[in-house]
PDB file of C-alpha atoms and ligand atoms in Angstrom:
ATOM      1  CA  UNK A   1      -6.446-115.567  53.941  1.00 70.00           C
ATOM      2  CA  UNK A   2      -7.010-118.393  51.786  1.00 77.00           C
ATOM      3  CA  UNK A   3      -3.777-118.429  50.031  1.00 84.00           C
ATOM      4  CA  UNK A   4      -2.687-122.148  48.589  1.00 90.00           C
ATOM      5  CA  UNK A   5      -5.791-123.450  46.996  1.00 89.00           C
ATOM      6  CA  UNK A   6      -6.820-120.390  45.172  1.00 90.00           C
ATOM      7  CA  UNK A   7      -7.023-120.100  41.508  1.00 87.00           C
ATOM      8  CA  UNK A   8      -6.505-116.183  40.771  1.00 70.00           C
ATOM      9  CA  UNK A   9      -3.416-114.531  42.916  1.00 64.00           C
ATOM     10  CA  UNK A  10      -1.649-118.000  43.306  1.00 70.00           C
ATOM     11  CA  UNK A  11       1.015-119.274  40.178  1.00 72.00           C
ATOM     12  CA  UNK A  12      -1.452-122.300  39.889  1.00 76.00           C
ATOM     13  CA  UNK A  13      -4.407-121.131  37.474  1.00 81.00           C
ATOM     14  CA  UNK A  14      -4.544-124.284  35.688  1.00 90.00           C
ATOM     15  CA  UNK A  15      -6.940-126.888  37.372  1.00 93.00           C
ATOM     16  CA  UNK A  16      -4.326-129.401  39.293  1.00 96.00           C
ATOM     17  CA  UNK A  17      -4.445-133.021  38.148  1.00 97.00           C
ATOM     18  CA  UNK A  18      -4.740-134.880  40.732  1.00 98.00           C
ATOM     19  CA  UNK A  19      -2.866-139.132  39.694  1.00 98.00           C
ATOM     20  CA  UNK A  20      -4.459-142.181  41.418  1.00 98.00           C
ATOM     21  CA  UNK A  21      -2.803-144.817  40.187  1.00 96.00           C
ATOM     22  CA  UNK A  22      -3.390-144.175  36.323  1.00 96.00           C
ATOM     23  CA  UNK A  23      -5.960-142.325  36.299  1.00 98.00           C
ATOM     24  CA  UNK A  24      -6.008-138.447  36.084  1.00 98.00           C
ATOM     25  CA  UNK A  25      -8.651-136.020  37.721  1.00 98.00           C
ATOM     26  CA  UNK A  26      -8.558-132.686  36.242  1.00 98.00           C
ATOM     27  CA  UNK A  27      -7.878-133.323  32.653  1.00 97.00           C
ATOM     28  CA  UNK A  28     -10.322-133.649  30.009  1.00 96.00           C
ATOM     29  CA  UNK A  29     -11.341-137.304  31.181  1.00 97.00           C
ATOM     30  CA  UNK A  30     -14.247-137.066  33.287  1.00 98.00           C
ATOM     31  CA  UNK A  31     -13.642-140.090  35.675  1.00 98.00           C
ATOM     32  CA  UNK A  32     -16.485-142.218  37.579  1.00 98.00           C
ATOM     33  CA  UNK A  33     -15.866-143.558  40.597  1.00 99.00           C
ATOM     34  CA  UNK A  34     -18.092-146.140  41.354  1.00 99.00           C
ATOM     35  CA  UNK A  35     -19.096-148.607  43.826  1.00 98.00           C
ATOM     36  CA  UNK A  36     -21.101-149.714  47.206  1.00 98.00           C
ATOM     37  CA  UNK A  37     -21.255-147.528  50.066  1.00 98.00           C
ATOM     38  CA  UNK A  38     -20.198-150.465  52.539  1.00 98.00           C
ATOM     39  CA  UNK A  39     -17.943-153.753  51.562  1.00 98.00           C
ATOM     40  CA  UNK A  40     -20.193-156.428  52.905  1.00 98.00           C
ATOM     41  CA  UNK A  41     -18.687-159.490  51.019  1.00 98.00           C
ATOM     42  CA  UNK A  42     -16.052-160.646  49.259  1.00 98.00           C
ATOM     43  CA  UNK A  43     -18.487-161.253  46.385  1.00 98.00           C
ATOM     44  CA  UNK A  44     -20.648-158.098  46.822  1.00 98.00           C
ATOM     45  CA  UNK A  45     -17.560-155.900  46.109  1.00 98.00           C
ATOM     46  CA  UNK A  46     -16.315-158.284  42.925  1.00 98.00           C
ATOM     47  CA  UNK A  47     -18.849-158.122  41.088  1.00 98.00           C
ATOM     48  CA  UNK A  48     -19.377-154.583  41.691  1.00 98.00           C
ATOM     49  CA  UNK A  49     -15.770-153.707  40.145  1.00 98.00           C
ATOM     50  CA  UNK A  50     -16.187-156.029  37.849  1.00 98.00           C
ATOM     51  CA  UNK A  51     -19.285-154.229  35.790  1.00 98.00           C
ATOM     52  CA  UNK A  52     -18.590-151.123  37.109  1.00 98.00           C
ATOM     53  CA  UNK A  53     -15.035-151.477  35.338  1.00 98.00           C
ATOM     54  CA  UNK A  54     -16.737-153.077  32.382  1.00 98.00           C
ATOM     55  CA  UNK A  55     -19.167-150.520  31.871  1.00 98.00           C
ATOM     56  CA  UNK A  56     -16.679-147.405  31.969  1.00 96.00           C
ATOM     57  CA  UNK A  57     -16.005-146.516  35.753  1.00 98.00           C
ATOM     58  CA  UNK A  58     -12.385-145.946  36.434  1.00 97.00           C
ATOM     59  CA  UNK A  59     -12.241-146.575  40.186  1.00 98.00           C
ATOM     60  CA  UNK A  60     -13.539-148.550  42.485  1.00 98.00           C
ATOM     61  CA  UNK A  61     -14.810-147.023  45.844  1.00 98.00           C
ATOM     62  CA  UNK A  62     -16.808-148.853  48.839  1.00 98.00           C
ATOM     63  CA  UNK A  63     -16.481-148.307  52.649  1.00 98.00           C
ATOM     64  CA  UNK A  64     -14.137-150.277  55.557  1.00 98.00           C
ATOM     65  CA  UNK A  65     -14.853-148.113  57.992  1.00 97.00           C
ATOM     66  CA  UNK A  66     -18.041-146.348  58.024  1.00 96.00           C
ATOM     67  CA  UNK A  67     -19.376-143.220  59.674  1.00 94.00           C
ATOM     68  CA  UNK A  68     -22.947-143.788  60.819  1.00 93.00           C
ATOM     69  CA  UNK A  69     -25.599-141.529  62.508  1.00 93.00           C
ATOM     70  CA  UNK A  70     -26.802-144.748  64.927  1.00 95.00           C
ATOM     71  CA  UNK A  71     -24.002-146.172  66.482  1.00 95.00           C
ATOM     72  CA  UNK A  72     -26.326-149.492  66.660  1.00 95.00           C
ATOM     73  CA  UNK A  73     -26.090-149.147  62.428  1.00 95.00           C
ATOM     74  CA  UNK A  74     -23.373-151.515  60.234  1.00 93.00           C
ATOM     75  CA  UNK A  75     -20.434-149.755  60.269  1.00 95.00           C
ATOM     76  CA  UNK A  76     -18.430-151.425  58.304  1.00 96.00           C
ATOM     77  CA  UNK A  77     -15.879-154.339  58.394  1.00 96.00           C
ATOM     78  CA  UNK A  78     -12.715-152.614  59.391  1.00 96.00           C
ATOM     79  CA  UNK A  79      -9.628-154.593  58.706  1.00 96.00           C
ATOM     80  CA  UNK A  80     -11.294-157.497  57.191  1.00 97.00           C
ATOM     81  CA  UNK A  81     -12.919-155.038  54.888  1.00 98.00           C
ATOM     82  CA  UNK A  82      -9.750-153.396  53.687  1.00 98.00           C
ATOM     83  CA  UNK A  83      -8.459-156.913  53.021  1.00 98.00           C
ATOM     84  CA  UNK A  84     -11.356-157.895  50.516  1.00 98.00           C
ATOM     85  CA  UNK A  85     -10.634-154.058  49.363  1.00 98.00           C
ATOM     86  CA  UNK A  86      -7.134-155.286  48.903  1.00 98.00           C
ATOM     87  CA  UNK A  87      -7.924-158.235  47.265  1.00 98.00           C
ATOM     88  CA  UNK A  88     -10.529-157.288  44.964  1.00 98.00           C
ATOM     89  CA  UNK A  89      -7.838-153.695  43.700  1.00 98.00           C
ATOM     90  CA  UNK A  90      -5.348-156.535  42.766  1.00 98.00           C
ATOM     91  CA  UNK A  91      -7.803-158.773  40.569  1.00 98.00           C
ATOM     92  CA  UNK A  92      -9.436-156.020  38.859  1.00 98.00           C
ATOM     93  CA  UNK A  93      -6.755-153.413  38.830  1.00 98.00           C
ATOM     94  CA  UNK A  94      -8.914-150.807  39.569  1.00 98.00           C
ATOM     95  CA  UNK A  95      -7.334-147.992  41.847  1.00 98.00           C
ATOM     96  CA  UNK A  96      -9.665-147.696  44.930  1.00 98.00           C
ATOM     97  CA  UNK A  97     -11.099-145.170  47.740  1.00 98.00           C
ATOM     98  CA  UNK A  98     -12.418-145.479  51.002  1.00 98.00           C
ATOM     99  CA  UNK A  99     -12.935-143.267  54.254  1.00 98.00           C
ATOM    100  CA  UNK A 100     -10.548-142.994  56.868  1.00 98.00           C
ATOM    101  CA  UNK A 101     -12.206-141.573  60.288  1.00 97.00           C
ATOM    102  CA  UNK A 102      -9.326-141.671  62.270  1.00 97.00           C
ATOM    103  CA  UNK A 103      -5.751-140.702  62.538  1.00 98.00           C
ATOM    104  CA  UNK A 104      -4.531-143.936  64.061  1.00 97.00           C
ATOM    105  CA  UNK A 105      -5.593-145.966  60.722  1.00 97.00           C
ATOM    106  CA  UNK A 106      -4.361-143.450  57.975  1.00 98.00           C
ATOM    107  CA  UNK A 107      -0.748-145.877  58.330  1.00 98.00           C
ATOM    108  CA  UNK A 108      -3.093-148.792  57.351  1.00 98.00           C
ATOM    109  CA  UNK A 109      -5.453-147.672  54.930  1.00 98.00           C
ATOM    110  CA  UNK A 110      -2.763-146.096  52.740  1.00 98.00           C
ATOM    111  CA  UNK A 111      -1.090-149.681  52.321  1.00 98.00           C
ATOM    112  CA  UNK A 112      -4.317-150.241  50.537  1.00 98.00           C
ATOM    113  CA  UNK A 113      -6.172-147.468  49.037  1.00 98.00           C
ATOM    114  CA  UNK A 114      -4.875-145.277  46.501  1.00 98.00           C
ATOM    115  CA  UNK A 115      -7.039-142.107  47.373  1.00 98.00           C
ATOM    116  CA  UNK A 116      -8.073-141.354  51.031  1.00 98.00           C
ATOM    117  CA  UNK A 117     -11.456-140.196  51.143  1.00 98.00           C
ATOM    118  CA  UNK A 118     -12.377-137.671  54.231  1.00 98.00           C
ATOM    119  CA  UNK A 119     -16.233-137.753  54.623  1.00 98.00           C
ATOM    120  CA  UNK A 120     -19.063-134.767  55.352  1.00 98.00           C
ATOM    121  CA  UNK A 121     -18.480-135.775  59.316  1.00 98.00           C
ATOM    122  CA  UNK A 122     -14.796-135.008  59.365  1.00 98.00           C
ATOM    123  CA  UNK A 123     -14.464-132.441  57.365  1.00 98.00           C
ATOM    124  CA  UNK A 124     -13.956-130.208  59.905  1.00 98.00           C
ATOM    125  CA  UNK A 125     -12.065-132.833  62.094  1.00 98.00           C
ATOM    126  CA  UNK A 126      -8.197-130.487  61.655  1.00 98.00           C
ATOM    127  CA  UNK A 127      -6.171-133.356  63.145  1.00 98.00           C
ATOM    128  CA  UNK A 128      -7.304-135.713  60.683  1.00 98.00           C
ATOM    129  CA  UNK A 129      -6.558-132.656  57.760  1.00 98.00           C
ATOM    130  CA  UNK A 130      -3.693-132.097  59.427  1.00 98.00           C
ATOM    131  CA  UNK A 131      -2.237-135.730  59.142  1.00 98.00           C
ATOM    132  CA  UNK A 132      -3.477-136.545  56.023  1.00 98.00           C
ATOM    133  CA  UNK A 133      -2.040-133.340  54.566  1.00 98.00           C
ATOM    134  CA  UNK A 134       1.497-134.361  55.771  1.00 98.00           C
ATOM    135  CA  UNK A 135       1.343-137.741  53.385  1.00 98.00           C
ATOM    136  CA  UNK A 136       1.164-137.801  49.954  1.00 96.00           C
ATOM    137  CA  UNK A 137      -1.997-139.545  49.227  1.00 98.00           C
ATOM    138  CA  UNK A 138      -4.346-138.162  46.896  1.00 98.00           C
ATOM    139  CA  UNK A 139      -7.515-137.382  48.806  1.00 98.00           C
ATOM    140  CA  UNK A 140     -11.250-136.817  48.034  1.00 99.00           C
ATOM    141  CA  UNK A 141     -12.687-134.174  50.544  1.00 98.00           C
ATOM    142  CA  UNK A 142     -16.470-134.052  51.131  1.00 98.00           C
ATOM    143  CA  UNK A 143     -18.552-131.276  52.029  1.00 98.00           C
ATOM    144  CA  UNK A 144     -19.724-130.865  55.603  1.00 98.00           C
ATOM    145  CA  UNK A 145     -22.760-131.203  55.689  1.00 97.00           C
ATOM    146  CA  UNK A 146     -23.681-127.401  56.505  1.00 97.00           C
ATOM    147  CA  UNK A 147     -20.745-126.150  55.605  1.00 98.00           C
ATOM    148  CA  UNK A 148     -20.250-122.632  53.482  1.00 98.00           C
ATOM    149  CA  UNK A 149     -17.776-123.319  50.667  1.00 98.00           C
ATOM    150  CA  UNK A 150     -15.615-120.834  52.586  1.00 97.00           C
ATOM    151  CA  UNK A 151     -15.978-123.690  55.807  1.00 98.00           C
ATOM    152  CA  UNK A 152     -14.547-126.185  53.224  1.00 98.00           C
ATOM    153  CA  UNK A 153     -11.766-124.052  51.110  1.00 98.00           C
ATOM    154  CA  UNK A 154     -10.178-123.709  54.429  1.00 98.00           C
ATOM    155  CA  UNK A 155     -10.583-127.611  55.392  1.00 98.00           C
ATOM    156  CA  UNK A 156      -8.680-128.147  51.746  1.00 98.00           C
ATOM    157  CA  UNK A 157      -6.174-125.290  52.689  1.00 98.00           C
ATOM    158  CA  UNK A 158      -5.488-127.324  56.236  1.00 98.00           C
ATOM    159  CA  UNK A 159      -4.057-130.623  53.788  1.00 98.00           C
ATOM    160  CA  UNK A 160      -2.109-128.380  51.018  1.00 97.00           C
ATOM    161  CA  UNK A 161      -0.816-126.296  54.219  1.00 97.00           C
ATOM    162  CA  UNK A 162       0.720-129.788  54.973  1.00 98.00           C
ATOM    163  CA  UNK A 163       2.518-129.844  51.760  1.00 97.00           C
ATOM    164  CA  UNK A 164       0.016-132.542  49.975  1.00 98.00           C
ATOM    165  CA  UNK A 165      -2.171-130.585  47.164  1.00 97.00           C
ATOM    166  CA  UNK A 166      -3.452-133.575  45.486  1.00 98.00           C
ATOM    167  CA  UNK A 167      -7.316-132.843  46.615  1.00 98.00           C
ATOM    168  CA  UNK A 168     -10.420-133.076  45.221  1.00 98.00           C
ATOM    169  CA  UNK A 169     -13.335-131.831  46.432  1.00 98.00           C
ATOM    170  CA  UNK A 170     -16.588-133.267  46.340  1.00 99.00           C
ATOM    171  CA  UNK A 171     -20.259-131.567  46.491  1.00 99.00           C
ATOM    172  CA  UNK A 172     -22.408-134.056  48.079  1.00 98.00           C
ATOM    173  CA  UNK A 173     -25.593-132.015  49.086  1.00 98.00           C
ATOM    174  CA  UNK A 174     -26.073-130.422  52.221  1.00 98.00           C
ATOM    175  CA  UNK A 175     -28.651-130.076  54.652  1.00 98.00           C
ATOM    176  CA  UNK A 176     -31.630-127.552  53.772  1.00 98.00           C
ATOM    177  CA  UNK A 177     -35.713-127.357  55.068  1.00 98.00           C
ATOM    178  CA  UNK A 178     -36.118-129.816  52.482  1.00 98.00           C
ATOM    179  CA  UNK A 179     -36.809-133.383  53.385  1.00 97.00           C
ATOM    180  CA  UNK A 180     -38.000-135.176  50.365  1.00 98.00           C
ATOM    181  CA  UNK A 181     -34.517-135.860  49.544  1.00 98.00           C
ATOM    182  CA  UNK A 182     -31.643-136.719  52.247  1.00 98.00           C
ATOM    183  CA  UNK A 183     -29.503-133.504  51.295  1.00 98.00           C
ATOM    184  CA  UNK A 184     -29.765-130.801  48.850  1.00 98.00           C
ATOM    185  CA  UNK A 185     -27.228-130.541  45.673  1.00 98.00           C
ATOM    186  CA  UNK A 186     -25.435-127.556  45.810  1.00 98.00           C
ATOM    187  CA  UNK A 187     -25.396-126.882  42.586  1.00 98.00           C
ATOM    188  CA  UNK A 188     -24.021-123.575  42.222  1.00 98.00           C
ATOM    189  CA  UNK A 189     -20.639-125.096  44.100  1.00 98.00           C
ATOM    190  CA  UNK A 190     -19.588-126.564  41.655  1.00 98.00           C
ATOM    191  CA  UNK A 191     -19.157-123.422  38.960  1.00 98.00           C
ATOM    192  CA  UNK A 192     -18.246-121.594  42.515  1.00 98.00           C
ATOM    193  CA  UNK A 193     -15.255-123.710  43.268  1.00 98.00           C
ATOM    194  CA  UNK A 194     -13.654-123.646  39.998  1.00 97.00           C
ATOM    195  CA  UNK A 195     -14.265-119.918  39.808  1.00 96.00           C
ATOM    196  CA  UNK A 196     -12.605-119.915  43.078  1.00 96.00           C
ATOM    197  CA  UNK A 197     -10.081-122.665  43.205  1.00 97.00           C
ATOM    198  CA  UNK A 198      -7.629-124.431  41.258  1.00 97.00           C
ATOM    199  CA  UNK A 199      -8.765-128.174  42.767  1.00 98.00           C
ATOM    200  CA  UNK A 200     -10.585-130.866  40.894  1.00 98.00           C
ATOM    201  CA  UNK A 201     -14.544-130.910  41.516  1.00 98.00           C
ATOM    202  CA  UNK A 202     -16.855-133.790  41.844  1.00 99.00           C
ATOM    203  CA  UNK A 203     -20.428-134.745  42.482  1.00 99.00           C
ATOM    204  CA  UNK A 204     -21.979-137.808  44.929  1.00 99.00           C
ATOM    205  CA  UNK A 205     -25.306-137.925  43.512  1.00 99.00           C
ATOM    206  CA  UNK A 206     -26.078-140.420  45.937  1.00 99.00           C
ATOM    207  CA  UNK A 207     -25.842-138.917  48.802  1.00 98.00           C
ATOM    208  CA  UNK A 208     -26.631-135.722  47.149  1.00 98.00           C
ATOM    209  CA  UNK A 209     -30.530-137.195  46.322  1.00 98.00           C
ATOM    210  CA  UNK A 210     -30.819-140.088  48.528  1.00 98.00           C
ATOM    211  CA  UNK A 211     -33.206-141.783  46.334  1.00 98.00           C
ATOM    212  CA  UNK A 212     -31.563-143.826  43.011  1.00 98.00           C
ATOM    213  CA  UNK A 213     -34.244-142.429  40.790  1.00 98.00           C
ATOM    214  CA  UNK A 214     -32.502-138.670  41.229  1.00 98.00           C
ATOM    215  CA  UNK A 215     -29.490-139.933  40.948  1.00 99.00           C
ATOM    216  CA  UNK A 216     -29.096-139.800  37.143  1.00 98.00           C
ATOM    217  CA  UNK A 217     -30.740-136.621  36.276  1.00 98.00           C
ATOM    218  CA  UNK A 218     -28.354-134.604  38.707  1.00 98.00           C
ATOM    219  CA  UNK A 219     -25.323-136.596  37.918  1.00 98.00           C
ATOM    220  CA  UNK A 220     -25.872-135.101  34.538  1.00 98.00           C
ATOM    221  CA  UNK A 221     -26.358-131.815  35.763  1.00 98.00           C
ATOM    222  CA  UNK A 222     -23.214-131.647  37.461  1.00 98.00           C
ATOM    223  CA  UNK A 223     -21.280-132.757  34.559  1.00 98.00           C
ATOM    224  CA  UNK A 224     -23.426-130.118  32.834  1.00 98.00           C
ATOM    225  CA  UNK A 225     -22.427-127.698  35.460  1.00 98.00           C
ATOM    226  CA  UNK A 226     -18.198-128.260  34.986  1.00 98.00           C
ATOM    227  CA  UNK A 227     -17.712-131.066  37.745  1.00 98.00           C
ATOM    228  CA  UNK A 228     -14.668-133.147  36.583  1.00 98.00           C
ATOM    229  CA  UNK A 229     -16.189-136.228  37.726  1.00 98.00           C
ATOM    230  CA  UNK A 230     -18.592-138.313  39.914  1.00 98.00           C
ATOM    231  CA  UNK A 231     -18.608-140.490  42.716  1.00 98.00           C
ATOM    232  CA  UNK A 232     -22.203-143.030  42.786  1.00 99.00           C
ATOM    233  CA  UNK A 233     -23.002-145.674  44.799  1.00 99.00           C
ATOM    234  CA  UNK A 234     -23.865-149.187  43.318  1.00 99.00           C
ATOM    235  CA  UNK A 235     -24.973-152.468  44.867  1.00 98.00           C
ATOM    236  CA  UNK A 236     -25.738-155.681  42.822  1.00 98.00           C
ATOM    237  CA  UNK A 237     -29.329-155.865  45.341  1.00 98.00           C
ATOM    238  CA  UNK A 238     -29.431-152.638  46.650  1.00 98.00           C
ATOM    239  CA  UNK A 239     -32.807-153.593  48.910  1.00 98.00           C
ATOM    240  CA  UNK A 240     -30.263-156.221  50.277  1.00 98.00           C
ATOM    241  CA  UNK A 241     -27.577-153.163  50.873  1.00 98.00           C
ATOM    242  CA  UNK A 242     -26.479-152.664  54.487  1.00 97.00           C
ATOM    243  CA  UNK A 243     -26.309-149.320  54.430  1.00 97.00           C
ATOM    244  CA  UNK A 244     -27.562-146.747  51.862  1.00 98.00           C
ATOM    245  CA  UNK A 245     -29.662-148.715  49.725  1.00 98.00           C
ATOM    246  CA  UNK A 246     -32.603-146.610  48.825  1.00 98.00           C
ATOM    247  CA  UNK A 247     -29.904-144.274  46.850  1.00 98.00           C
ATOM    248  CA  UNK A 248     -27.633-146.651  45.176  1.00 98.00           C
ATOM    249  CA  UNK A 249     -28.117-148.248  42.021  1.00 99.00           C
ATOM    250  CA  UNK A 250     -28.011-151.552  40.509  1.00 98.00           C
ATOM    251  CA  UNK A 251     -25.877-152.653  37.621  1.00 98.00           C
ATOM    252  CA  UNK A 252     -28.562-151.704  35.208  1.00 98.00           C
ATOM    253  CA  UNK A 253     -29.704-148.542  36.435  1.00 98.00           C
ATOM    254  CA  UNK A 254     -25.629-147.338  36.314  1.00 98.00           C
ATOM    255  CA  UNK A 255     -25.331-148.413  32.764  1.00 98.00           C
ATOM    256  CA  UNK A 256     -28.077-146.504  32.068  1.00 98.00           C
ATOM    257  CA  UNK A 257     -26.205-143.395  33.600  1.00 98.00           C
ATOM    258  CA  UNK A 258     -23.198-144.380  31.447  1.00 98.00           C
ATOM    259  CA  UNK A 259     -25.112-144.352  28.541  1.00 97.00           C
ATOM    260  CA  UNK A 260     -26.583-140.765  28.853  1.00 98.00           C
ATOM    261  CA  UNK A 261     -23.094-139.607  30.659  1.00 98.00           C
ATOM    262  CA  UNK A 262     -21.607-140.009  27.268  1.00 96.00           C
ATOM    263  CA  UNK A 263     -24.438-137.800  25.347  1.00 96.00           C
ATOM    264  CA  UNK A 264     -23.559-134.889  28.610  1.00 97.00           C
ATOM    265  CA  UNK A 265     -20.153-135.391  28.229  1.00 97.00           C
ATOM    266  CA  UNK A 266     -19.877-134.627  23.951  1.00 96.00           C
ATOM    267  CA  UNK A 267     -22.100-131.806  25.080  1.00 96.00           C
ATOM    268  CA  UNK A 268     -19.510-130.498  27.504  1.00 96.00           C
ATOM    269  CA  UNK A 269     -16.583-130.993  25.396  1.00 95.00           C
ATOM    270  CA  UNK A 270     -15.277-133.769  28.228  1.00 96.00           C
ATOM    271  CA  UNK A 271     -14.058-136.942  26.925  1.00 94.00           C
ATOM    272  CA  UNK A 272     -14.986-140.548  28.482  1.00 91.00           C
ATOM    273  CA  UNK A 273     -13.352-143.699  28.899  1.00 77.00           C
TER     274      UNK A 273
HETATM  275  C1  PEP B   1     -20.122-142.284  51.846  1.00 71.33           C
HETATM  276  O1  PEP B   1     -19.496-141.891  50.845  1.00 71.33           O
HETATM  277  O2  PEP B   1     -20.607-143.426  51.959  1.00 71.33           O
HETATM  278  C2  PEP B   1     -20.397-141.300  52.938  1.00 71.33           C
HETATM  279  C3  PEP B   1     -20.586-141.683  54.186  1.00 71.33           C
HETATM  280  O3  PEP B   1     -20.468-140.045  52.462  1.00 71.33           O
HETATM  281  P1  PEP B   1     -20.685-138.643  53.226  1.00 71.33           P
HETATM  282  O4  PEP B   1     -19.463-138.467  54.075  1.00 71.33           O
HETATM  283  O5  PEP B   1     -20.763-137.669  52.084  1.00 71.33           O
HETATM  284  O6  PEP B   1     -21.958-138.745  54.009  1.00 71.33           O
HETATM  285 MN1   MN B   2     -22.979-144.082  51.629  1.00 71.33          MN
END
């Protein structure tokens, strides 16, 4: 019985805002979240924030520790990542996000980030749910990457059963036959989980597509489709990026997305920043 995160038979019909820092998810702002999928340098990440914040996004994400299907692949900085993270949140004031994998650095990373994201790998991981749940920290749960939306309402129930119901959930394709792109957008999940939920709803495009020349047109679609917001990778040289380059786009390619954003959003009756 899914009984906290439910939109109809619970006291909680309106969507829930869920704060990071000052920014709202859930209202009628649609928020971007925007950034690399690894911090690689000091300089790679500020000048990232810095046109990502100048061109509209309102938080910065990028990756400390990262999950990665070769264990011989980057994966991420760790601590010294979190401390350009750190650094670069302070000069730029943008609120940020990044993954935690593990129990034993949640302590850690919430010193620094202001949302905890939980990635496709661990959404199923119910320690990690289960300790996350018990803090306070807003949190941005992914979609396995098979998973059945019923699969990841209950991974969201496991955090609000801990008394934490600031959640967002976040389509990010999942795996089908199809192999021209790296995952499938799930379209449909988005409408589906506010029909069925009372939680915030994003899109990755990024992962979503894998390629950066999809990653416009379905952005749009999801903010067509009702998502409250997006999360999209950018890199100032994405061929230089150390991980997920092929999808993410450059500072001109996520104006671009900005620019038409604004013509979805009026559409949509959402307002942007
Ligand atoms: C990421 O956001 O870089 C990431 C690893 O995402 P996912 O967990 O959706 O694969
Ligand atoms: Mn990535």
């Amino acid at each position: 019985m899914v009984k906290l995160i439910a939109r109809r038979n619970t006291e909680q019909q309106e969507t829930t805002k869920v704060r990071v820092g000052d920014v709202i998810i859930g209202g009628p702002q649609l928020v971007v979240v925007a950034g690399p999928c690894a911090i690689e340098s000091y300089d790679q990440l500020l000048s990232t924030a810095l046109e990502i914040k100048r061109l509209g996004a309102s938080m910065l994400r990028g990756g400390a520790y990262k999950p990665r299907t070769s264990p011989y692949s980057f994966r991420g900085q760790g601590e010294s990542g979190l401390e350009v993270l750190s650094q670069i949140k302070t000069l730029t004031g943008l609120p940020v996000v990044t993954e935690v994998m593990d129990v034993r650095d949640i302590e850690r990373i919430s010193e620094v980030a202001d949302m905890f994201q939980i990635g496709s790998r661990n959404m199923q991981n119910y320690t990690l749910l289960t300790e996350i749940g018990k803090t306070r920290h807003p949190v941005l749960l992914k979609r396995g990457l098979a998973a059945t939306l019923e699969e990841w309402i209950y991974a969201a129930e496991y955090i609000l059963a801990e008394g934490n119901d600031q959640v967002v959930l976040c389509e990010r394709g999942i795996r089908t036959f199809e192999t021209y792109t790296r995952n499938t957008v799930d379209i449909n999940a988005i409408p589906a989980l506010k029909e069925l939920t009372h939680l915030p709803v994003f899109l990755d495009p990024s992962h979503g597509t894998g390629r950066c020349s999809l990653v416009s047109p379905v952005a749009l679609a999801g903010i067509a489709a009702g998502a409250d917001g997006l999360m999209v990778e950018v890199h100032p040289q994405p061929d230089l990026a150390l991980s997920d380059g092929p999808q993410s786009l450059n500072f001109e390619q996520f104006a671009e997305l900005i620019e038409r954003l604004g013509l979805v959003s009026k559409a949509v009756g959402r307002e942007m920043t």
